[in-house]
Amino acid sequence: MGRTSDAGEKILTAARSLIELRGYSALGVAEICKAAGVPKGSFYYFYESKEALALAVIDEQWAGQRRTWTRILGADAEPLERLRLLFEETEAAQRAGQHDCGTVAGCLFGNLTLEMSNQTEAVRARLQEIFEAQVEMVGAVLDEAAEREEIAAADTRAAARAVVAQLEGRVMFAKLYNDTQWLGPLWANCLALLGANAAQQAAAGA
Amino acid sequence: MGRTSDAGEKILTAARSLIELRGYSALGVAEICKAAGVPKGSFYYFYESKEALALAVIDEQWAGQRRTWTRILGADAEPLERLRLLFEETEAAQRAGQHDCGTVAGCLFGNLTLEMSNQTEAVRARLQEIFEAQVEMVGAVLDEAAEREEIAAADTRAAARAVVAQLEGRVMFAKLYNDTQWLGPLWANCLALLGANAAQQAAAGA
């Protein structure tokens, strides 16, 4: 075991991998500490509970993903092109995960929504905040596209929710079939949901 | 405890409720038998394993849901109207579940896809069969709509997959927010995904 300050990080890293592979409920504190290579007794020095650790895993994952989303959606390209790049990045990330773990792990937030949201209100609230932030980020890009009359959607936040729902639904199927090709039609689906104009749809082969 | 033949049914019913509320991994055989009111020793008389019980729960749920889908999608109404009624029924079922359990439980198949598909190949295969059957049922209705030139979608099976993905994504959000209103825009989203003609979209207020 390294310095005390490392042990908390090791627990977090081990928990993230284990939760991604097997979900939250099936895990025990002893197993997480064993995977982290830290004595079981040290767990509660860093985390008040298994739930507190789950929240830390969620926060760390979102901090990384939000950086990626901000970089792509805040870039210089045209608004719909930025959205297309976001989906491309999502597919690449799932493919990389599949390469590393042998299986498409899906979206950590979607996985935990279906597994945990009915069981712990703290996790439910945190996941709601994350999906609201995603809808807001996508919605802001749609505002730009609507201003350029590239999409017909009048309520851009409602349209963003439909887009994020399609993303989560398709990630679910990519996990079920262990095949990231399920994410391929996402861009065409997105343009259809947005009522994108003919030029945009033709460019996407939609 | 009733007759032996009842005990297997009681285990199945208890397992279905518990899996719906808390997922599969968190459950133990002892807890299921306690909820069913049967001696723990009798479990393995009926089910070879907890996984075998999960498969029985999935099969029973799909048998009921398939009957509902067949009734609605095979009815006499116009094709897109049947699809609209299917979404209406889905929302009503989630609302009834929320009324009974205090919380939107979501789709059992979606829940188990994200929780279990990477952990047991038997469950993954069964869930794939169910979603393929759903896509086939929706796709057959879309064939009729395409023949009537009510939708633009050329590949009706691809369109059906997009529709089922939107359904699963929105059910996920209904569960996250414990609010079935998330299912309200499903019909308008579906028409957009299908490239439904203007008359159909106007009728839906889409």
XYZ file of C-alpha atoms in Angstrom:
412
model
C 0.000 0.000 0.000
C 1.334 3.434 -0.986
C 0.852 6.693 0.838
C -2.492 7.147 2.525
C -3.487 9.743 -0.060
C -3.087 7.123 -2.812
C -5.390 4.601 -1.171
C -8.497 6.742 -1.653
C -7.649 7.133 -5.356
C -7.022 3.405 -5.706
C -10.408 2.612 -4.168
C -12.090 5.064 -6.554
C -10.362 3.607 -9.617
C -11.140 0.018 -8.636
C -14.764 0.898 -7.889
C -15.189 2.603 -11.254
C -13.998 -0.488 -13.138
C -16.042 -2.875 -11.026
C -19.232 -0.789 -11.251
C -18.788 -0.491 -15.011
C -18.463 -4.249 -15.386
C -20.891 -5.557 -12.800
C -23.050 -2.732 -11.494
C -23.304 -1.398 -7.983
C -25.529 -3.777 -6.022
C -23.423 -6.846 -6.629
C -20.308 -5.237 -5.137
C -19.101 -5.400 -1.554
C -16.646 -3.117 0.210
C -14.255 -6.042 0.806
C -14.137 -6.864 -2.904
C -13.510 -3.254 -3.887
C -10.639 -2.954 -1.384
C -9.146 -6.229 -2.572
C -9.223 -5.032 -6.193
C -7.706 -1.717 -5.092
C -4.987 -3.487 -3.108
C -5.754 -1.561 0.089
C -6.672 -2.963 3.522
C -10.422 -3.199 4.045
C -10.113 -1.214 7.250
C -9.027 1.877 5.334
C -12.245 2.131 3.289
C -14.247 4.119 5.814
C -11.371 6.513 6.313
C -11.998 7.725 2.747
C -15.680 7.038 2.159
C -18.568 7.220 4.579
C -20.419 4.424 2.803
C -20.607 2.423 -0.398
C -23.192 4.957 -1.581
C -20.750 7.827 -0.994
C -18.215 5.947 -3.107
C -20.806 5.483 -5.879
C -21.429 9.238 -5.863
C -17.675 9.870 -6.091
C -17.429 7.489 -9.058
C -20.344 9.274 -10.767
C -18.800 12.701 -10.131
C -15.405 11.679 -11.459
C -16.921 10.149 -14.581
C -19.020 13.234 -15.251
C -16.090 15.602 -14.682
C -14.187 13.800 -17.444
C -17.157 13.472 -19.786
C -18.190 17.097 -19.291
C -14.710 18.219 -20.310
C -15.035 16.195 -23.517
C -18.544 17.484 -24.228
C -17.483 21.088 -23.550
C -14.479 20.772 -25.846
C -16.514 19.310 -28.720
C -19.721 21.333 -28.346
C -17.835 24.568 -27.707
C -15.531 24.177 -30.717
C -15.443 26.400 -33.770
C -17.329 24.146 -36.208
C -20.933 24.708 -37.330
C -23.494 23.751 -34.657
C -24.854 20.539 -36.191
C -21.338 19.442 -37.112
C -20.359 19.758 -33.428
C -23.290 17.554 -32.477
C -22.253 14.994 -35.074
C -18.735 14.969 -33.654
C -20.156 14.376 -30.180
C -21.883 11.203 -31.388
C -18.727 10.126 -33.187
C -16.799 10.583 -29.938
C -19.441 8.601 -28.018
C -19.113 5.705 -30.431
C -15.297 5.865 -30.269
C -15.385 5.839 -26.455
C -17.671 2.793 -26.368
C -15.453 1.045 -28.913
C -12.354 1.802 -26.845
C -14.096 0.447 -23.728
C -15.036 -2.713 -25.612
C -11.415 -3.118 -26.738
C -10.151 -2.739 -23.167
C -12.754 -4.872 -21.306
C -13.936 -7.212 -24.062
C -17.466 -5.898 -23.775
C -19.427 -2.702 -24.478
C -20.010 -1.313 -20.979
C -22.641 1.246 -21.975
C -23.228 4.578 -20.275
C -22.373 4.579 -16.572
C -25.142 7.120 -15.905
C -27.746 5.117 -17.838
C -26.659 1.890 -16.157
C -26.948 3.411 -12.694
C -30.238 5.137 -13.539
C -31.896 1.802 -14.216
C -30.126 -0.004 -11.400
C -30.175 2.529 -8.583
C -32.454 5.511 -9.131
C -35.375 3.832 -7.368
C -33.206 2.825 -4.425
C -31.208 5.836 -3.348
C -32.483 9.368 -3.627
C -28.974 10.867 -3.458
C -27.931 8.935 -6.560
C -31.220 9.727 -8.311
C -30.706 13.460 -7.676
C -27.090 13.394 -8.891
C -28.003 11.518 -12.088
C -30.850 13.967 -12.752
C -28.382 16.864 -12.488
C -26.042 15.207 -14.972
C -28.737 14.488 -17.557
C -30.101 18.032 -17.119
C -26.613 19.389 -17.794
C -26.368 17.208 -20.917
C -29.751 18.420 -22.179
C -28.691 22.018 -21.531
C -25.401 21.567 -23.422
C -27.104 19.944 -26.415
C -29.953 22.488 -26.230
C -27.537 25.426 -26.449
C -26.113 24.026 -29.689
C -29.651 23.507 -31.005
C -30.411 27.167 -30.259
C -27.640 28.102 -32.666
C -28.852 25.644 -35.304
C -32.424 26.948 -34.950
C -31.206 30.525 -35.398
C -29.547 29.475 -38.647
C -32.852 27.809 -39.654
C -31.130 24.454 -40.002
C -33.649 22.649 -37.790
C -37.414 22.941 -37.417
C -37.587 22.124 -33.695
C -39.236 25.075 -31.931
C -38.616 23.919 -28.351
C -34.892 23.213 -28.391
C -34.811 21.797 -24.852
C -37.575 19.299 -25.700
C -35.619 18.401 -28.844
C -32.443 17.956 -26.795
C -34.267 15.555 -24.466
C -35.381 13.469 -27.465
C -31.790 13.391 -28.740
C -30.341 12.335 -25.375
C -33.086 9.671 -25.034
C -32.189 8.274 -28.477
C -28.520 8.255 -27.457
C -29.257 6.332 -24.243
C -31.590 3.909 -26.026
C -28.995 3.132 -28.679
C -26.191 2.762 -26.120
C -28.447 0.226 -24.364
C -28.671 -1.816 -27.556
C -24.933 -1.492 -28.197
C -24.428 -3.034 -24.756
C -27.063 -5.744 -25.291
C -25.507 -6.838 -28.595
C -21.937 -5.990 -27.526
C -21.723 -4.132 -30.816
C -21.031 -0.422 -31.250
C -22.532 -0.491 -34.757
C -25.831 0.152 -32.989
C -24.586 3.728 -32.570
C -24.039 4.253 -36.304
C -27.561 5.490 -37.176
C -27.545 7.966 -34.265
C -26.730 10.960 -36.404
C -29.470 10.287 -38.975
C -31.941 9.656 -36.114
C -30.911 12.904 -34.501
C -31.482 14.944 -37.668
C -34.911 13.328 -38.079
C -35.838 14.142 -34.470
C -34.741 17.752 -34.959
C -36.622 18.214 -38.213
C -33.323 19.154 -39.812
C -33.641 20.796 -43.202
C -33.267 18.825 -46.416
C -29.681 19.956 -47.033
C -28.571 18.679 -43.623
C -30.412 15.379 -44.002
C -29.046 14.827 -47.509
C -25.510 15.518 -46.287
C -25.976 12.820 -43.619
C -27.434 10.330 -46.083
C -30.504 10.289 -43.852
C -47.498 -22.984 2.339
C -50.053 -24.255 -0.148
C -49.738 -27.224 -2.437
C -46.299 -27.849 -3.868
C -47.441 -26.674 -7.285
C -48.287 -23.273 -5.787
C -44.852 -22.747 -4.277
C -43.124 -22.430 -7.659
C -45.671 -19.812 -8.718
C -45.252 -17.937 -5.451
C -41.482 -17.828 -5.912
C -41.922 -16.526 -9.465
C -44.371 -13.809 -8.388
C -42.211 -12.669 -5.488
C -39.101 -12.634 -7.682
C -40.821 -10.545 -10.333
C -41.798 -7.859 -7.799
C -38.394 -7.844 -6.128
C -36.465 -7.707 -9.421
C -38.701 -4.881 -10.610
C -38.034 -2.865 -7.472
C -34.407 -3.658 -6.747
C -32.844 -5.440 -9.687
C -31.375 -8.919 -9.831
C -27.891 -8.727 -8.303
C -29.027 -7.383 -4.950
C -31.391 -10.313 -4.357
C -30.665 -13.551 -2.546
C -32.546 -16.831 -2.736
C -33.385 -16.647 0.987
C -34.991 -13.235 0.570
C -37.033 -14.332 -2.431
C -38.340 -17.393 -0.556
C -39.169 -15.307 2.491
C -41.173 -12.845 0.361
C -42.891 -15.789 -1.348
C -43.699 -17.394 1.990
C -42.116 -20.711 1.035
C -39.322 -22.634 2.821
C -35.890 -21.828 1.427
C -35.238 -25.522 0.924
C -37.949 -25.737 -1.712
C -36.315 -23.209 -4.061
C -34.039 -25.641 -5.873
C -36.914 -28.054 -6.352
C -38.400 -25.498 -8.746
C -35.408 -23.575 -10.103
C -31.943 -24.825 -10.842
C -30.406 -21.464 -9.963
C -31.161 -17.792 -9.384
C -30.327 -17.247 -13.057
C -32.923 -19.843 -14.096
C -35.472 -17.960 -12.002
C -34.495 -14.664 -13.696
C -35.076 -16.288 -17.086
C -38.491 -17.532 -15.927
C -39.379 -14.003 -14.747
C -38.297 -12.574 -18.124
C -40.294 -15.197 -20.037
C -43.434 -14.627 -17.997
C -43.189 -10.843 -18.413
C -42.689 -11.132 -22.157
C -45.555 -13.620 -22.549
C -47.899 -11.034 -21.028
C -46.436 -8.066 -22.874
C -46.412 -9.897 -26.207
C -50.112 -10.641 -25.806
C -50.754 -6.921 -25.278
C -48.569 -5.894 -28.219
C -50.187 -8.499 -30.493
C -53.666 -7.347 -29.513
C -52.906 -3.667 -30.163
C -50.672 -3.980 -33.230
C -52.907 -6.616 -34.822
C -56.118 -4.628 -34.349
C -58.296 -3.205 -37.074
C -57.201 0.449 -36.855
C -54.901 2.181 -39.366
C -51.238 1.202 -38.952
C -49.855 4.404 -37.403
C -52.888 4.648 -35.122
C -52.050 1.169 -33.779
C -48.519 2.294 -33.066
C -49.836 5.361 -31.258
C -52.097 3.142 -29.140
C -49.090 0.978 -28.238
C -47.289 4.010 -26.794
C -50.449 5.062 -24.975
C -50.654 1.596 -23.448
C -46.957 1.734 -22.456
C -47.508 5.025 -20.647
C -50.652 3.674 -18.941
C -48.773 0.561 -17.788
C -45.924 2.625 -16.320
C -48.459 4.897 -14.610
C -50.286 1.892 -13.131
C -46.971 0.499 -11.879
C -46.130 3.845 -10.296
C -49.548 3.878 -8.612
C -49.038 0.380 -7.216
C -45.374 0.628 -6.108
C -44.968 4.368 -5.570
C -42.294 4.561 -8.235
C -41.938 4.204 -12.006
C -40.226 0.829 -12.358
C -39.273 1.219 -16.025
C -38.978 -1.613 -18.527
C -37.941 -4.932 -16.978
C -36.083 -5.862 -20.176
C -34.228 -2.551 -20.346
C -33.392 -2.725 -16.643
C -31.976 -6.233 -16.973
C -30.150 -5.379 -20.208
C -28.104 -2.725 -18.436
C -27.705 -4.722 -15.229
C -27.103 -8.263 -16.490
C -26.363 -8.541 -20.206
C -22.596 -8.340 -19.652
C -22.723 -10.924 -16.884
C -24.762 -13.837 -18.106
C -24.880 -14.924 -21.721
C -28.152 -16.812 -21.249
C -29.906 -13.634 -20.104
C -28.250 -11.582 -22.861
C -29.481 -14.041 -25.505
C -33.021 -14.079 -24.128
C -33.227 -10.275 -23.990
C -31.895 -10.047 -27.559
C -34.671 -12.387 -28.714
C -37.297 -10.232 -27.000
C -36.058 -6.955 -28.483
C -35.775 -8.600 -31.909
C -39.389 -9.730 -31.601
C -40.411 -6.173 -30.644
C -38.553 -4.706 -33.637
C -40.204 -7.287 -35.911
C -43.691 -6.468 -34.561
C -43.199 -2.714 -34.960
C -41.499 -3.235 -38.343
C -44.489 -5.186 -39.700
C -46.776 -2.259 -38.867
C -44.308 0.133 -40.509
C -44.406 -2.005 -43.671
C -48.128 -1.296 -43.874
C -47.622 2.423 -43.229
C -44.890 2.569 -45.890
C -47.170 0.864 -48.404
C -49.762 3.561 -47.736
C -47.014 6.167 -48.246
C -47.597 7.569 -44.770
C -43.923 7.343 -43.796
C -40.707 7.998 -45.686
C -38.563 5.357 -43.934
C -37.238 2.995 -46.618
C -35.733 0.404 -44.260
C -38.626 -0.345 -41.943
C -36.601 -2.628 -39.627
C -33.974 0.103 -39.130
C -36.807 2.547 -38.432
C -38.349 0.122 -35.933
C -35.023 -0.107 -34.093
C -34.894 3.699 -33.813
C -38.455 3.726 -32.449
C -37.766 1.013 -29.864
C -34.535 2.816 -28.843
C -36.483 6.068 -28.322
C -39.043 4.146 -26.268
C -36.351 2.620 -24.039
C -34.537 5.952 -23.671
C -37.707 7.743 -22.622
C -38.725 4.970 -20.214
C -35.271 5.395 -18.643
C -35.975 9.083 -18.044
C -39.483 8.341 -16.745
C -37.822 6.082 -14.170
C -35.081 8.609 -13.344
C -37.615 11.394 -12.722
C -40.317 9.034 -11.414
C -42.599 10.810 -13.857
C -44.486 9.194 -16.739
C -44.867 12.573 -18.477
C -41.481 11.810 -20.019
C -43.378 9.362 -22.254
C -45.739 12.037 -23.590
C -43.587 13.207 -26.549
C -42.968 9.619 -27.678
C -45.545 9.722 -30.428
C -44.289 12.979 -31.953
C -40.692 11.650 -31.707
C -41.752 8.446 -33.421
C -43.379 10.281 -36.346
C -40.246 12.409 -36.751
C -38.016 9.310 -36.746
C -40.230 7.665 -39.369
C -40.334 10.689 -41.637
C -44.121 10.587 -41.342
C -45.953 12.700 -43.901
C -47.229 16.175 -43.075
C -50.827 15.062 -42.514
C -49.746 12.523 -39.890
C -47.426 14.968 -38.144
C -50.061 17.716 -38.119
C -52.619 15.300 -36.635
C -50.155 14.525 -33.821
C -49.409 18.199 -33.217
C -45.785 17.342 -33.928
